[in-house]
XYZ file of C-alpha atoms in Angstrom:
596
model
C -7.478 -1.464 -11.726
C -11.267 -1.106 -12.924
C -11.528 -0.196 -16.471
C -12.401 3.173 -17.533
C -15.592 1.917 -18.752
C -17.949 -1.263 -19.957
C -15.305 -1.040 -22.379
C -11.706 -0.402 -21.227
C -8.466 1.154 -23.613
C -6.618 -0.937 -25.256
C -3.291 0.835 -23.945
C -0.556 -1.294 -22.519
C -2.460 -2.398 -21.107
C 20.125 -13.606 11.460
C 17.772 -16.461 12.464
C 20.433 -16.016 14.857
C 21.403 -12.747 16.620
C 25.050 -11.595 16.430
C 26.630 -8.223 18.081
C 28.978 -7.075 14.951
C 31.672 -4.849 16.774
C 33.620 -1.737 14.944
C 36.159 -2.489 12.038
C 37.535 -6.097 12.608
C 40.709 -5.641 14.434
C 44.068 -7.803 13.175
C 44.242 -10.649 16.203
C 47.459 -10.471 17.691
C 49.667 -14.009 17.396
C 50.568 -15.358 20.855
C 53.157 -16.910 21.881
C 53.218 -20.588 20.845
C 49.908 -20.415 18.845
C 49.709 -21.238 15.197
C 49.632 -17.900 12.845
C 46.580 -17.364 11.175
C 45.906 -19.329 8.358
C 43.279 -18.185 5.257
C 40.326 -20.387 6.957
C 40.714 -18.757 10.276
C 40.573 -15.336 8.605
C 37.241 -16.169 6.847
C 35.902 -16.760 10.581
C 35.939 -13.223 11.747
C 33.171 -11.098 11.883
C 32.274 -8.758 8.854
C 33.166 -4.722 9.048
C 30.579 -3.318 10.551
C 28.921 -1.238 8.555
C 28.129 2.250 9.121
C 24.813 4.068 9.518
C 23.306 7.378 7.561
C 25.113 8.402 4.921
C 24.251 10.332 1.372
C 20.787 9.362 -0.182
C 21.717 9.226 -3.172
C 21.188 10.677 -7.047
C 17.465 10.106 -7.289
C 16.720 11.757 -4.252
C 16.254 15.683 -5.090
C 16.589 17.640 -1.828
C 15.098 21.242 -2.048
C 15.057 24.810 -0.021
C 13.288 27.990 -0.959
C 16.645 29.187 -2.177
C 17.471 26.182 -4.563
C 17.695 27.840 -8.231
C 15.654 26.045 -10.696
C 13.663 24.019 -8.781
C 10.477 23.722 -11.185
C 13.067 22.742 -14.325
C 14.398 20.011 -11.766
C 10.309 18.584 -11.582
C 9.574 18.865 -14.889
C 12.617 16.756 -15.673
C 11.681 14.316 -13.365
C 8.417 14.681 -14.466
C 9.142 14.199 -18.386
C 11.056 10.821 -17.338
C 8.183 9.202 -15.388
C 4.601 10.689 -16.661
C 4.461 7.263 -18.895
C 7.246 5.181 -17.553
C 4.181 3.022 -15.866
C 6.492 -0.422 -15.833
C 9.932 1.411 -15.964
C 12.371 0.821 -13.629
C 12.961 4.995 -12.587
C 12.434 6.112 -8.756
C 12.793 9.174 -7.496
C 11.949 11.096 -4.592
C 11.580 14.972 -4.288
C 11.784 16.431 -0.971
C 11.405 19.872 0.223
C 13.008 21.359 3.412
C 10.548 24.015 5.618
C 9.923 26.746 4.652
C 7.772 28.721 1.809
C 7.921 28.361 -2.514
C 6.240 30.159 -4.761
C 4.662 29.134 -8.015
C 5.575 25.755 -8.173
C 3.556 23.329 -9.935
C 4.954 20.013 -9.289
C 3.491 17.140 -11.751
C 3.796 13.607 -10.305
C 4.506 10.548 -12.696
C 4.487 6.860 -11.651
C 7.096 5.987 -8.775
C 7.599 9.744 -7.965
C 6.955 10.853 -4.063
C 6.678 14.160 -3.098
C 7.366 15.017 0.462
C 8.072 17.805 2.692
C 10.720 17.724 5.130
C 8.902 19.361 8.495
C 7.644 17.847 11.586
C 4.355 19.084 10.346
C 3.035 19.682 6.755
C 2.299 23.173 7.908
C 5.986 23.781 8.178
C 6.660 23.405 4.448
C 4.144 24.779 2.122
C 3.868 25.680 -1.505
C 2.206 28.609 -2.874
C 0.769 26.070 -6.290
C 0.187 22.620 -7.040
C 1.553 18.590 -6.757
C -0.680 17.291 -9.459
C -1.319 14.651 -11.253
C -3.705 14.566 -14.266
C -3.783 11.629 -17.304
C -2.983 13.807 -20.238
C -0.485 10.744 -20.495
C -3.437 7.885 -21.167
C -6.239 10.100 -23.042
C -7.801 11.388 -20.052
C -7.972 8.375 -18.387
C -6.708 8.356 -14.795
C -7.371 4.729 -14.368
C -3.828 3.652 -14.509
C -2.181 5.979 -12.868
C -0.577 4.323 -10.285
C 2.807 3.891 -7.485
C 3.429 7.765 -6.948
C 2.075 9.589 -3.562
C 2.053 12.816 -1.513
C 3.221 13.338 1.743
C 4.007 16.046 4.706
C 3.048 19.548 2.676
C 0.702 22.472 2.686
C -0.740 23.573 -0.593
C -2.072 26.775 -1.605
C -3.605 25.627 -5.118
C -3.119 28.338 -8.168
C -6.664 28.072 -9.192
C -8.008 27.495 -5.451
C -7.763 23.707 -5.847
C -5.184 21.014 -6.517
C -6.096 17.894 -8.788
C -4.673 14.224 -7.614
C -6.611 12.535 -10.197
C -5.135 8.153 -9.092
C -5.600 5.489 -8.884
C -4.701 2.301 -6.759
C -0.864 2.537 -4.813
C -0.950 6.582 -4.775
C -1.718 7.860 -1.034
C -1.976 11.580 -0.342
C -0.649 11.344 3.588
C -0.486 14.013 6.380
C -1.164 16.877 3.734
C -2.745 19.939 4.127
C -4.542 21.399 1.392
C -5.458 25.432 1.810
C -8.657 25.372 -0.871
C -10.219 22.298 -2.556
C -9.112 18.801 -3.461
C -10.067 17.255 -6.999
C -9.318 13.698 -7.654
C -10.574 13.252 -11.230
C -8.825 14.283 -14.632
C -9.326 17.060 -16.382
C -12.654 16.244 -18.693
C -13.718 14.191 -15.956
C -12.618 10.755 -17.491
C -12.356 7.323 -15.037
C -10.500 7.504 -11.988
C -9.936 4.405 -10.017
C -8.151 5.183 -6.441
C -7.891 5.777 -3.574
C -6.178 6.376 -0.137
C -6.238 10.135 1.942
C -4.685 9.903 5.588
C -4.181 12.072 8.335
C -4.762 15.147 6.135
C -6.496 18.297 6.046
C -8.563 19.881 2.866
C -9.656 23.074 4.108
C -12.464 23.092 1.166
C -14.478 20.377 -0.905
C -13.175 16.958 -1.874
C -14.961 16.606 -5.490
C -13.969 12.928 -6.201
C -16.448 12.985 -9.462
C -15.602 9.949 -11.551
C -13.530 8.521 -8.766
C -15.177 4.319 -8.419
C -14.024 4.023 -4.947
C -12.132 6.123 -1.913
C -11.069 5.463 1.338
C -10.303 8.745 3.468
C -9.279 7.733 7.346
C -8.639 10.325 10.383
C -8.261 13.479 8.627
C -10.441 16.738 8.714
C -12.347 18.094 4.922
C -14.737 21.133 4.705
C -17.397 18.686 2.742
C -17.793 16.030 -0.032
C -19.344 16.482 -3.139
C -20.213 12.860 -4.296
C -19.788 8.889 -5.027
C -19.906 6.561 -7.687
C -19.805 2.704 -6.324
C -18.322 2.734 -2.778
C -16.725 5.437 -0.427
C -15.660 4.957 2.757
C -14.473 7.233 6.025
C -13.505 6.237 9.683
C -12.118 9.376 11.655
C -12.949 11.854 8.963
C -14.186 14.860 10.210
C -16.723 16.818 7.877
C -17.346 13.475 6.366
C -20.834 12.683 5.198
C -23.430 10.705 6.607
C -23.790 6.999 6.774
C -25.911 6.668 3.866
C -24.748 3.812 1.817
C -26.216 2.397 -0.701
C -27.462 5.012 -1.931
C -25.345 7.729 -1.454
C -22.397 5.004 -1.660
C -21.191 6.724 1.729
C -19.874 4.380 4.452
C -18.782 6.742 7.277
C -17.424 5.682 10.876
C -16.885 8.242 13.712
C -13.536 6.552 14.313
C -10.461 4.371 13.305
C -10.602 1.573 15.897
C -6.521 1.609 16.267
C -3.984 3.338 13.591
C -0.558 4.176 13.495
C 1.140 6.842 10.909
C 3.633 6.272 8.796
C 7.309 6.891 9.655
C 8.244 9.830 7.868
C 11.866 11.494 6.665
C 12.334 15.197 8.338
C 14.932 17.440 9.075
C 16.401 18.753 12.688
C 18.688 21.857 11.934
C 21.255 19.815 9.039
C 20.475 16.330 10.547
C 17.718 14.234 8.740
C 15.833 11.976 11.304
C 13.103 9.830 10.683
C 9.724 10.198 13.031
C 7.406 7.616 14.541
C 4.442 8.541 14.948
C 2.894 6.929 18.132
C -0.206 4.588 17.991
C -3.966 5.903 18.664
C -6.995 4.356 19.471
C -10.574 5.297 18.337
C -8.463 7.974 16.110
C -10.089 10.779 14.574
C -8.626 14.036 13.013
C -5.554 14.487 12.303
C -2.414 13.218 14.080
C -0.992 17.248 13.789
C -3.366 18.956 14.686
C -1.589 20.904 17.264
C 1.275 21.043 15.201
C 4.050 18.446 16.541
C 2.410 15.104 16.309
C 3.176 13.005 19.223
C 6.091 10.467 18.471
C 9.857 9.183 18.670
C 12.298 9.947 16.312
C 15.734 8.202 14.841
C 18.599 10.403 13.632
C 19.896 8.835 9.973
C 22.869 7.515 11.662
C 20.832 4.031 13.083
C 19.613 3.458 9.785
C 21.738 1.459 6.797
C 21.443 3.257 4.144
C 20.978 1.034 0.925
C 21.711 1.887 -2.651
C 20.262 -0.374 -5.165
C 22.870 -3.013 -5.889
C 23.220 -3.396 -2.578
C 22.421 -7.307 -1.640
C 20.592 -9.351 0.741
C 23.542 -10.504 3.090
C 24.591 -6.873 3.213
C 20.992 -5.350 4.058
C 20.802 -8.553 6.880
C 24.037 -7.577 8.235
C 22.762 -4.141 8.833
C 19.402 -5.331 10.842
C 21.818 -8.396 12.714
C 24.243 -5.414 13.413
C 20.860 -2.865 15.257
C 20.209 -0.678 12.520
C 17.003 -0.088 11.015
C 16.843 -0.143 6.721
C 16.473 3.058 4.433
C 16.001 2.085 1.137
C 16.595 4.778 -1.340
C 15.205 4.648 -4.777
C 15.458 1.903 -6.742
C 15.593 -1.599 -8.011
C 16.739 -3.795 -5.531
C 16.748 -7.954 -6.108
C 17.693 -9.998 -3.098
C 18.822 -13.835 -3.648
C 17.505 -14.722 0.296
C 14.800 -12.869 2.271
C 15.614 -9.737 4.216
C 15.065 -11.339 7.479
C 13.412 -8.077 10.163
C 14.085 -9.978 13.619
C 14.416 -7.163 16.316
C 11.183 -5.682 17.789
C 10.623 -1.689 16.644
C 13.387 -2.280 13.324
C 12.021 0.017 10.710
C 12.058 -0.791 7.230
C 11.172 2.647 5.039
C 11.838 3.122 1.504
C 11.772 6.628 -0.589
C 10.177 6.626 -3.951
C 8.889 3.193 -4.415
C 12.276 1.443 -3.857
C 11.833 -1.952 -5.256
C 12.430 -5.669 -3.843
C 12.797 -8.359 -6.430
C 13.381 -11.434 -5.047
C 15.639 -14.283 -7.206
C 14.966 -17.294 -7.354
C 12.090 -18.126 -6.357
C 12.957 -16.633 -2.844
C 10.634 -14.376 -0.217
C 11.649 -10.685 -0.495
C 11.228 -9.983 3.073
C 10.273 -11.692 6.645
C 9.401 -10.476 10.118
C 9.890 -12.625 13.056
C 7.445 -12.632 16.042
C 8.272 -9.773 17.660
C 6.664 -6.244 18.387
C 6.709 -2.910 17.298
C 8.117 -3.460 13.360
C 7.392 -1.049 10.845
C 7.570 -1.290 7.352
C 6.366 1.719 5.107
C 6.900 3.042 1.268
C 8.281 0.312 -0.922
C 7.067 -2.472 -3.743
C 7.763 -5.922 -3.906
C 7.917 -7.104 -7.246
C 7.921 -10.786 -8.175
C 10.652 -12.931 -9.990
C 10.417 -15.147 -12.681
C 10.529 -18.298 -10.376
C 8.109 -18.686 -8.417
C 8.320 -17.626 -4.881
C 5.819 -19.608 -2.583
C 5.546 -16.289 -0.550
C 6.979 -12.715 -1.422
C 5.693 -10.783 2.170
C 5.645 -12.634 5.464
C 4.759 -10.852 8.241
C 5.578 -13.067 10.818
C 6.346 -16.756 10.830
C 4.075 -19.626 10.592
C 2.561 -20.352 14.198
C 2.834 -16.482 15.602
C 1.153 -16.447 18.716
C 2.508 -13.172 20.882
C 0.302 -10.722 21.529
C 1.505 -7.279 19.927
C -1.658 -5.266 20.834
C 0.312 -2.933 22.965
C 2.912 -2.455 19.507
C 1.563 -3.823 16.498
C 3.810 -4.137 13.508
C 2.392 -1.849 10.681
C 2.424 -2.313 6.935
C 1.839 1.053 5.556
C 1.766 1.812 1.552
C 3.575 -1.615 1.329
C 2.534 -2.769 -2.719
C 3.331 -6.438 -3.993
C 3.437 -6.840 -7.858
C 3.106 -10.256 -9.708
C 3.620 -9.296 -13.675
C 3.214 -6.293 -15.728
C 6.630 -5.350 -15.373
C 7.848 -8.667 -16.829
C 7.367 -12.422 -16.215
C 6.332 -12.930 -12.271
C 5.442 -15.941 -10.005
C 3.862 -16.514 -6.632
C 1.504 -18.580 -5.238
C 0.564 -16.296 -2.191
C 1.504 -12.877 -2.308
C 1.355 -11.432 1.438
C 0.826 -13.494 3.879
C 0.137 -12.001 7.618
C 0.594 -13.894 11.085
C 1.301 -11.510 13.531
C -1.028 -10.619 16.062
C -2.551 -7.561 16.059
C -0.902 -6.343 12.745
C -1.708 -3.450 10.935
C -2.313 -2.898 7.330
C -2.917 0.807 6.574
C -2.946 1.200 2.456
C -1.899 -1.818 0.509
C -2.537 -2.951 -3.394
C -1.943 -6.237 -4.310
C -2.060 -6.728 -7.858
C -1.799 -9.869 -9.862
C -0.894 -7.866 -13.390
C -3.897 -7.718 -15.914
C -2.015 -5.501 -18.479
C 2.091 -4.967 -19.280
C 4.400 -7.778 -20.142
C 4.320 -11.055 -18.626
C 0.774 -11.224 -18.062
C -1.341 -14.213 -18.619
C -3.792 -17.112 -16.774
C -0.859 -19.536 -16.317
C 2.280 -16.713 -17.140
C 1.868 -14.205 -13.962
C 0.093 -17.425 -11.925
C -0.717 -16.581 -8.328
C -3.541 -18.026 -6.623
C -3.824 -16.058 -3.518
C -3.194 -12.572 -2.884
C -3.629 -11.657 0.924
C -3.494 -14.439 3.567
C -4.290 -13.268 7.078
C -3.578 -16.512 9.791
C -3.135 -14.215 12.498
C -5.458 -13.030 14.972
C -6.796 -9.409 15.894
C -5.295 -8.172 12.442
C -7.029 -4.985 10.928
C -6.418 -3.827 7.461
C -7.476 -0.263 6.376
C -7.531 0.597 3.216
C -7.326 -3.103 1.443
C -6.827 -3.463 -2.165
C -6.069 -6.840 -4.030
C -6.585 -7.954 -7.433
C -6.538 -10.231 -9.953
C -5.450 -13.365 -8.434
C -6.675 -17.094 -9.671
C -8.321 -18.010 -6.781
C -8.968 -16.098 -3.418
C -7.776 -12.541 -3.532
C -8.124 -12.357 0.304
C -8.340 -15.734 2.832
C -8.743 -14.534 5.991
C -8.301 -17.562 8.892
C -7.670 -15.359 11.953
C -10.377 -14.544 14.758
C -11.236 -11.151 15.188
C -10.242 -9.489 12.192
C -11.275 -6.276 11.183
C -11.073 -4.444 7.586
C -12.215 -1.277 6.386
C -12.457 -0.645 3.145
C -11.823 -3.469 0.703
C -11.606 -2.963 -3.473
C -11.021 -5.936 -5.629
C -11.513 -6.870 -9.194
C -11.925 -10.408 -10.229
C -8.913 -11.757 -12.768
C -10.073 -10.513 -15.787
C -7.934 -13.152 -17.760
C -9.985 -16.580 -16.526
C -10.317 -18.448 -20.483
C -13.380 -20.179 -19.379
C -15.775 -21.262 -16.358
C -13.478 -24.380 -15.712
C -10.670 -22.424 -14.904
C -12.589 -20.527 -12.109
C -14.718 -23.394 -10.564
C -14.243 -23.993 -7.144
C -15.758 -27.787 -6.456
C -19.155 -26.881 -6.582
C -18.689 -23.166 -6.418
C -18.698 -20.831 -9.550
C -15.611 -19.124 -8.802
C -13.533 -18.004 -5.888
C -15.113 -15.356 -3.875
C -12.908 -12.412 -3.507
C -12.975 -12.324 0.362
C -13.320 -15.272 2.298
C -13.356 -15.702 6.105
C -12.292 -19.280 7.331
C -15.244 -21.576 8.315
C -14.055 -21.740 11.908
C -13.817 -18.058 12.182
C -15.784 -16.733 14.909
C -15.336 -13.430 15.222
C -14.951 -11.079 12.078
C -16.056 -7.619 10.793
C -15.894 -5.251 7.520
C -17.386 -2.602 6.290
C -17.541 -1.110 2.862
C -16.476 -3.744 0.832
C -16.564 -4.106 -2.832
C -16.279 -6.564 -5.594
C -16.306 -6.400 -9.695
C -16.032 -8.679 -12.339
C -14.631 -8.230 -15.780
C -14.502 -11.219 -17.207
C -13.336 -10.093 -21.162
C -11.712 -13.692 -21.868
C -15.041 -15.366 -21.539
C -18.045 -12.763 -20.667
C -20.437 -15.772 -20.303
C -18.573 -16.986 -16.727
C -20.732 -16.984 -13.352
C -19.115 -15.762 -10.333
C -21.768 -17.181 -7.403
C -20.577 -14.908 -5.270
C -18.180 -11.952 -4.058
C -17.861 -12.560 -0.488
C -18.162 -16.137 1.404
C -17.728 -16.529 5.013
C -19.533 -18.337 8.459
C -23.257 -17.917 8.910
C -23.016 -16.888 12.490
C -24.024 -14.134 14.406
C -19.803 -12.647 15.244
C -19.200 -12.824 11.520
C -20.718 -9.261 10.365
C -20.572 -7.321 7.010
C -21.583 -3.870 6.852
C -22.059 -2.184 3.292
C -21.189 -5.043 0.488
C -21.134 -4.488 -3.198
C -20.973 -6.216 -6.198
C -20.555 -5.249 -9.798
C -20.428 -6.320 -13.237
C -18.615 -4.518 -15.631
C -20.529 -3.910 -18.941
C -21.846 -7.912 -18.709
C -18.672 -9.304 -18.955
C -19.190 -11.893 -16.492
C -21.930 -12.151 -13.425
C -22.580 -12.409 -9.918
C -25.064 -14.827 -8.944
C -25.077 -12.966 -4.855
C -23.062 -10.600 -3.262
C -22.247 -12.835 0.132
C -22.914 -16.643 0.833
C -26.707 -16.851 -0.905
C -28.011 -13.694 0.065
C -27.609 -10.443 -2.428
C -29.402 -10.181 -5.972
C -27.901 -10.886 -8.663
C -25.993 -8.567 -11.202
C -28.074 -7.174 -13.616
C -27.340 -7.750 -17.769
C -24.896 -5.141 -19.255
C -25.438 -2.595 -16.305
C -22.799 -1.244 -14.595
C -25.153 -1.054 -11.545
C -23.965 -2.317 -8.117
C -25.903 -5.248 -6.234
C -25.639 -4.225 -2.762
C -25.827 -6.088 1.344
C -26.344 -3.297 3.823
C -26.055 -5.556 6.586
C -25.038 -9.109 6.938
C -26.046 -11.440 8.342
């Protein structure tokens, strides 16, 4: 999370396979055969366990009839507006249909969704905001809350989303304008737009950095530091660095996220089906194209639940909804059945004991994981995401797994621990919106108390991330070793907590660069990437670089940035040797159009 400025508030800041059958029935004692005795009991195979079911008290379930509904949101509202490391979750859902002077605020781990095939089928005549009248103006912390599935018709003519990182605004169609700073224009440090629609002018003003991917906007007003499109129609011209636009006619390969709706009384949940060279929105006829699950394949979980339970579900063929909530699992969740879907509603929580992983996917095609936060344990866990084992070596291009608004958590909330945060091996994996944030602020946060060295690992080949965020970690916030990776859009901030140049010095390298590519990589690509430094511990540390990878002609960088934040610390270039240096106490970017 940048600061809001050169000087930043001081707020608080199985394995094995097994077919489960019905209810275990009593086994009959034959003739001549010993009775069954309390071991041979303990041998049969669990109660199955049942799919749908009731989501639950934190999940608010509205028609255009419900009485009351703004009281209900501003209840939910008052609980959450502050509660930024508090352990509330709640989603608000709204059937089809048509309401009326509704202004919905959003606080942290609050989703707002409507319940249509397309966000045209449920729209409200007013506003899902969220401003920072919570933090002084400042919108720079607010995080873990999105948008998803609605039409808006904004009071004034446009609707403010004034985020930061871990707050998409998905499939959303905005009648008017879109503003994503606070009111008085303070910082604003997001952000994420997908497959939407905003009928009139996205005014990001004091936004740092946004990434908008295959959606549709009358125009944009402006850029600070780095702003990047790929599928956006209306979007501005390549113009970067100056303006900070990076703009791509097309998303090489996405994949929406799986989405809750309603079919008469039945909820189902909808896969959207992969596209290639993507751009515009996935609706724009109205149905998107797809699959769809009713509720009853999926288990669904209630915090409390535990990890034996949750891997008897997947063993047993059903896919995992994970309703609001803490959850802490004392073994991984363990996804081993191509197309399982793993989807939580508002920001359901994994905490793994222990020193365990949260959650593992085997080899195998066609997972998808969506809308949920891993937050680590005390112990430290060696990984707390693995998307695939060590060694993957299928090729999933046909039906990637995808790891949509998926956000891993080391501190802030309370002490945390893990060497490498996410960690991706599967080939041909997709990372659509992720933040990865070693804590710089909350409880629990320190060099050596919240320690983890690496934040995203990519082994696997032919991975592409869009929409990359990671943070804060003691070493390499991203160490990419697969060929052929891809990543658009990257933001990352340098641990702000490093006590000295020591602590940061890689052999002979000041620092760890924030992105490196593997020395024997071959084949990589990015564009509009960005870097800062904030180094308030010790301002007098030397970062030689943000970005290392091979010299060679397949490893190519389009539209690199640097910064230093007020002078507290400084680049020396912005990839390998080549990039000026940062500049004093400006806040002014050192840019690489093209590299090499």
């Amino acid at each position: 999370m940048p600061p809001s400025s050169p000087t930043p508030p001081s707020a608080a800041s199985v394995g094995r396979r097994a077919v489960l059958g019905a209810a275990a029935a009593a086994v009959p004692v034959l003739a001549g055969a010993a009775p069954a005795t309390a071991a041979t009991r303990r041998r049969r195979p669990p109660r199955a366990l049942p799919g749908g079911g009731d989501l639950g008290p934190n999940v608010l379930v509205f028609d255009p009839s419900t009485p009351g509904i703004q009281a209900r949101l501003d209840e939910v509202f008052a609980k959450q507006e502050s509660a930024q490391f508090g352990t509330g979750r709640y989603a608000l859902l709204f059937k089809p249909g048509t309401y009326h002077g509704l202004n919905a605020q959003i606080g942290f781990y609050t989703s707002i969704a409507g319940l249509g095939l397309s966000p045209d089928d449920t729209t409200i005549n007013g506003d899902v905001t969220v401003d920072a009248g919570w933090f002084g103006g400042n919108a720079t912390q607010n995080f873990w809350r999105s948008a998803e599935n609605l039409a808006l018709v904004p009071a004034s003519g446009t609707n403010r989303w004034a985020v930061a990182q871990a707050a998409p605004f998905r499939r959303m169609h905005v009648r008017g304008g879109l503003d994503l700073a606070p009111s008085g224009y303070g910082w604003a440090s997001g952000g994420y737009i997908a497959d939407s629609r905003i009928d009139g002018q996205v005014g990001p003003y004091s936004q740092q950095q946004w990434y908008t991917r295959d959606s549709a906007i009358g125009s944009w007003l402006n850029g600070v530091w780095n702003m990047v499109f790929s599928g956006v129609q209306g979007a501005p011209a390549q113009g970067f660095p100056n303006p900070v636009y990076t703009t791509l006619e097309t998303t090489p390969v996405s994949r929406e996220k799986p989405f809750l709706y309603v079919r008469g009384s039945e909820f189902r949940v909808f896969l959207p089906e992969k596209r290639t060279n993507a751009r515009g929105v996935s609706w724009g006829n109205g149905t998107p194209r797809g699959t769809s699950l009713p509720l009853s394949r999926f288990y669904v979980a209630r915090p409390g639940v535990s990890a034996v339970i949750l891997n008897q579900a997947l063993a047993q063929g059903l896919h995992l909804l994970l309703t609001p909530g803490v959850y802490h699992v004392d073994r991984p969740i363990q996804v081993d059945r191509p197309g399982t879907v793993v989807l939580g509603l508002g920001y359901a929580t994994l905490v793994p004991d222990n020193g365990v992983t949260a959650l593992k996917v085997a080899d195998v095609d066609g997972v998808r994981l969506a809308g949920f936060l891993v937050d680590a344990g005390p112990v430290n866990s060696r990984t707390l995401l693995e998307i695939g084992p060590a060694g993957a070596a299928r090729d999933h291009s046909a039906n990637p797994t995808t790891v949509q608004d998926v956000f891993v958590r080391i501190g802030g909330a309370g002490a945390g621990r893990a060497t490498t945060s996410m960690v991706v091996n599967n080939r041909h994996t997709i990372v659509d919106h992720t933040w990865v944030w070693r804590a710089d602020h909350g409880t629990g946060v320190g060099w050596e108390t919240n320690r983890a060295d690496f934040g995203v690992v990519v082994n696997g080949d032919d991975v592409l991330c869009t929409g990359l965020f990671v943070e804060h970690f003691n070493k390499y916030d991203v160490q990419w070793n697969g060929q052929r990776g891809r990543t658009i859009f990257f933001q990352n901030e340098k641990a702000y907590d490093a006590p000295n140049q020591a602590a940061v010095q890689n052999g002979g390298v000041k620092g760890y660069a924030a992105y490196r590519v593997g020395d024997h990589v071959t084949t990589h690509e990015g564009w509009g990437l960005g870097s800062y430094c904030y180094y308030n511990a010790d301002p007098s540390i030397v970062q030689h670089h943000g970005f290392r990878a091979p010299n060679r002609p397949g490893v190519r960088f389009h539209d690199l940035l640097v910064v230093s934040l007020g002078g507290n610390g400084q680049y020396e270039h912005v990839i390998n040797e080549t990039g000026a240096p940062t500049s004093g106490t400006s806040t002014t970017p050192s840019t690489v159009v093209s590299y090499p």
